[in-house]
């Protein structure tokens, strides 16, 4: 089917209290693996591209690949911009056919974050495209920050309420103990904080950096109001491990289709496992 917007799939997720998986893709095999997994599990899916992925693969290539893959399946597929850090990037993605946007102004002062988020909402809403925003800051492992620094960057519930009221954003990425690009699953989430934010803002909450969160943390976060969960590092690891395995098994192989077969299978298996955990299997059509 044609791409749908995240608004359509979040509505059912809110009613039935599950989360939709948002999976980052960088190339054709990852796009295929994610969308085939969704179809086989009858799950709605958000395929997201970061600015880095857009730079790597090309904006039109990403739109072309995802639009084509979505047309071949019956489950709803959303194409989402992940961590757009400026107004212009959001405009380019809107024009190119993305059905969901994100402005990440978490590194900016509150007022500036509000100003740009609002401007993007004002151009996206008239054409029916929802906008995710971020308040509080989800750090990355490369920032080498301590547990107390992670805590200091967490989303303040009252600030989140004001932010949503002022911007009219459609979903909100929150910093609640989650950290990007973790290779261990040891992040500890502040569940009461998630519950409090949800109570005050009402809109779907987004959990970034989910590779590093243990299964129980994910389940509790969903129960507290998270409706979109972002996974990138886990899929990158699955893909690269597939290449390593293939090369080890077939050191003489020169056909990239054969070398990448295992990578695609690994990504597909990882996506299915996360979908099961998020509770979105069977919610596709
Ligand atoms: O925006 C993308 C994510 O937040 C993914 O985080 O690479 O830690 O899974 P991750
Ligand atoms: Zn993220």
XYZ file of C-alpha atoms and ligand atoms in Angstrom:
296
model
C 0.000 0.000 0.000
C 1.022 3.628 -0.196
C 2.925 5.105 2.745
C 0.763 6.112 5.717
C 1.451 8.767 8.337
C 2.503 7.996 11.899
C -0.731 9.623 13.126
C -2.753 6.756 11.693
C -0.727 4.005 13.327
C -0.289 5.742 16.696
C -4.039 6.038 17.136
C -4.484 2.259 17.333
C -1.284 1.863 19.391
C -2.709 4.292 21.980
C -6.047 2.497 22.084
C -4.510 -0.959 22.407
C -1.451 0.123 24.434
C 1.427 -1.228 22.419
C 4.420 0.412 20.736
C 5.322 0.552 17.054
C 8.900 -0.273 16.101
C 10.868 2.458 14.330
C 13.823 0.877 12.584
C 16.731 2.740 11.006
C 17.885 1.640 7.558
C 20.956 2.651 5.584
C 20.722 0.536 2.453
C 18.514 -1.597 0.226
C 18.962 -4.860 2.131
C 18.000 -3.229 5.441
C 14.904 -1.621 3.907
C 13.855 -4.970 2.451
C 14.551 -6.858 5.684
C 12.522 -4.424 7.823
C 9.514 -4.310 5.514
C 9.497 -8.065 4.845
C 9.613 -8.682 8.617
C 6.625 -6.357 9.095
C 4.644 -8.097 6.374
C 5.423 -11.591 7.662
C 4.404 -10.588 11.199
C 1.449 -8.449 10.114
C 2.818 -5.467 12.029
C 2.695 -1.727 11.316
C 6.200 -0.369 10.856
C 8.093 2.914 10.868
C 11.106 2.916 8.626
C 13.319 5.817 9.554
C 16.280 7.518 7.959
C 18.753 9.628 9.885
C 20.547 12.574 8.312
C 23.606 10.320 8.105
C 21.625 7.667 6.193
C 20.271 10.348 3.851
C 23.794 11.586 3.191
C 24.992 8.020 2.607
C 22.175 6.670 0.425
C 20.693 9.867 -1.056
C 17.280 11.348 -0.264
C 15.572 10.286 -3.487
C 17.032 6.760 -3.255
C 15.595 6.332 0.241
C 12.163 7.598 -0.764
C 12.265 5.408 -3.895
C 13.276 2.257 -2.025
C 10.806 2.654 0.839
C 7.883 3.731 -1.353
C 8.459 0.765 -3.658
C 8.861 -1.726 -0.804
C 5.714 -0.380 0.916
C 3.647 -0.792 -2.267
C 4.394 -4.508 -2.289
C 2.976 -5.177 1.185
C -0.393 -4.941 2.931
C 0.843 -3.625 6.295
C 1.063 0.133 6.960
C 4.540 1.601 6.430
C 5.617 5.089 7.578
C 8.714 6.846 6.242
C 10.108 8.992 9.043
C 12.963 11.491 9.308
C 15.036 10.601 12.375
C 16.829 13.418 14.263
C 16.406 16.191 11.721
C 18.492 18.937 13.246
C 17.326 21.870 11.166
C 14.281 23.358 9.471
C 15.704 22.905 5.958
C 16.253 19.143 6.367
C 12.628 18.777 7.427
C 11.437 20.788 4.411
C 13.482 18.653 2.018
C 12.062 15.436 3.497
C 8.506 16.763 3.460
C 8.835 17.664 -0.202
C 10.466 14.327 -1.059
C 7.535 12.326 0.348
C 8.366 11.474 3.969
C 5.155 10.828 5.923
C 6.532 11.719 9.340
C 9.140 14.278 10.442
C 11.350 14.898 13.429
C 12.973 18.053 14.637
C 15.587 17.349 17.275
C 16.243 20.662 18.972
C 17.331 19.020 22.211
C 20.746 20.695 22.038
C 19.115 24.148 21.754
C 17.793 26.443 24.458
C 14.081 25.794 25.230
C 12.789 28.890 23.383
C 14.763 28.138 20.215
C 13.656 24.499 20.255
C 10.031 25.685 20.569
C 10.456 28.231 17.753
C 11.842 25.812 15.149
C 9.610 22.871 16.143
C 6.594 25.146 15.790
C 7.694 26.416 12.397
C 7.992 22.803 11.145
C 4.603 21.895 12.604
C 3.117 24.889 10.777
C 4.307 23.673 7.372
C 3.774 19.935 7.961
C 0.256 19.928 9.438
C -1.483 21.570 6.451
C -0.346 18.603 4.327
C -1.242 16.039 7.009
C 2.290 15.139 8.098
C 2.947 14.729 11.843
C 6.061 15.960 13.654
C 8.073 14.328 16.446
C 10.079 16.652 18.679
C 12.538 16.166 21.534
C 12.865 17.797 24.922
C 15.545 16.773 27.390
C 18.597 15.232 25.764
C 19.250 11.598 24.868
C 23.062 11.389 24.933
C 25.216 8.980 22.935
C 27.827 6.537 24.241
C 30.438 8.674 22.445
C 29.636 11.506 24.889
C 31.141 9.340 27.677
C 28.804 10.767 30.262
C 28.228 9.476 33.762
C 24.949 8.192 35.220
C 24.430 11.473 37.071
C 25.018 13.420 33.850
C 22.413 11.241 32.092
C 20.027 12.126 34.921
C 20.747 15.835 34.583
C 19.741 15.702 30.898
C 16.420 13.955 31.542
C 13.137 15.438 30.347
C 11.425 17.623 32.912
C 7.689 16.730 32.947
C 6.435 20.325 33.376
C 8.768 21.607 30.698
C 7.500 18.820 28.412
C 3.891 19.906 28.997
C 4.715 23.543 28.157
C 6.725 22.455 25.124
C 3.869 20.366 23.688
C 1.320 23.118 24.330
C 3.493 25.708 22.603
C 4.598 23.633 19.617
C 1.577 21.364 18.952
C 4.014 18.581 18.069
C 2.419 15.169 17.539
C 4.798 12.908 19.458
C 7.586 13.541 21.929
C 11.017 11.951 22.292
C 11.982 11.849 25.944
C 15.245 11.448 27.819
C 14.484 9.045 30.657
C 17.747 7.149 31.185
C 18.043 5.970 27.572
C 21.379 6.425 25.768
C 22.081 6.135 22.021
C 24.360 3.495 20.489
C 24.857 1.280 23.553
C 26.374 -2.114 22.890
C 25.171 -3.564 26.191
C 21.553 -3.724 27.345
C 22.057 -2.056 30.681
C 20.233 1.294 30.476
C 17.980 1.932 33.481
C 14.823 3.855 32.694
C 13.031 6.254 35.013
C 9.553 4.737 34.590
C 7.708 7.075 37.028
C 9.092 9.993 34.985
C 7.686 8.491 31.754
C 4.303 8.005 33.448
C 4.307 11.597 34.692
C 5.231 13.042 31.290
C 2.546 10.959 29.576
C -0.054 12.123 32.080
C 0.824 15.769 31.396
C 1.289 15.731 27.597
C -1.177 13.052 26.499
C 0.525 12.481 23.106
C 2.527 9.373 22.053
C 5.965 9.231 23.681
C 9.040 8.075 21.762
C 11.889 6.057 23.210
C 15.229 6.545 21.458
C 18.356 4.483 22.044
C 16.362 1.307 22.570
C 19.213 -1.048 21.645
C 20.629 -0.528 25.140
C 17.388 -1.125 27.071
C 16.641 -4.535 28.635
C 13.326 -6.222 27.756
C 11.724 -5.478 31.128
C 12.538 -1.801 30.765
C 10.888 -1.791 27.336
C 7.736 -3.497 28.678
C 7.474 -1.041 31.580
C 8.038 1.921 29.245
C 5.190 0.772 26.994
C 2.905 0.350 29.996
C 3.836 3.923 31.004
C 2.887 5.409 27.619
C 5.686 4.913 25.072
C 4.234 4.290 21.589
C 7.273 4.466 19.280
C 10.557 2.688 19.964
C 13.702 3.421 17.950
C 16.217 0.718 17.118
C 19.342 1.390 15.055
C 22.533 -0.022 16.590
C 21.050 -3.510 17.034
C 20.267 -3.679 13.302
C 23.653 -2.306 12.267
C 25.312 -4.916 14.453
C 23.130 -7.699 12.994
C 23.992 -6.557 9.462
C 27.747 -6.308 9.995
C 27.875 -9.590 11.915
C 26.221 -11.208 8.901
C 28.993 -9.930 6.623
C 31.675 -11.177 9.015
C 30.048 -14.613 9.252
C 29.668 -14.948 5.482
C 33.248 -13.971 4.808
C 34.477 -16.403 7.403
C 32.373 -19.213 5.927
C 33.018 -18.392 2.270
C 36.367 -16.573 2.101
C 36.558 -17.050 -1.675
C 33.040 -15.737 -2.436
C 32.962 -12.619 -4.610
C 29.195 -12.333 -5.228
C 27.888 -9.566 -2.901
C 24.378 -11.054 -3.078
C 25.650 -14.219 -1.436
C 27.778 -12.356 1.108
C 24.873 -10.086 2.139
C 22.251 -12.841 2.361
C 23.055 -13.583 6.001
C 23.060 -9.852 6.851
C 19.536 -9.469 5.563
C 18.372 -12.577 7.438
C 19.962 -11.291 10.657
C 18.275 -7.882 10.365
C 14.935 -9.507 9.653
C 15.231 -11.766 12.707
C 16.234 -8.824 14.922
C 13.259 -6.747 13.715
C 10.820 -9.598 14.348
C 12.156 -10.132 17.853
C 11.689 -6.441 18.688
C 8.191 -6.401 17.184
C 7.218 -9.280 19.472
C 8.555 -7.390 22.473
C 6.762 -4.155 21.478
C 3.408 -5.948 21.154
C 2.714 -4.761 17.607
C 2.577 -8.164 15.912
C -0.822 -8.826 14.345
C -1.727 -5.110 14.399
C -0.979 -4.508 10.734
C -4.297 -4.917 8.954
O 17.111 7.516 16.555
C 17.539 6.352 16.578
C 17.620 5.628 17.813
O 17.364 6.370 18.903
C 18.366 4.372 17.884
O 19.168 4.209 19.012
O 21.113 3.081 17.960
O 20.789 3.071 20.399
O 19.277 1.746 18.946
P 20.151 2.947 19.092
Zn 17.592 8.557 18.433
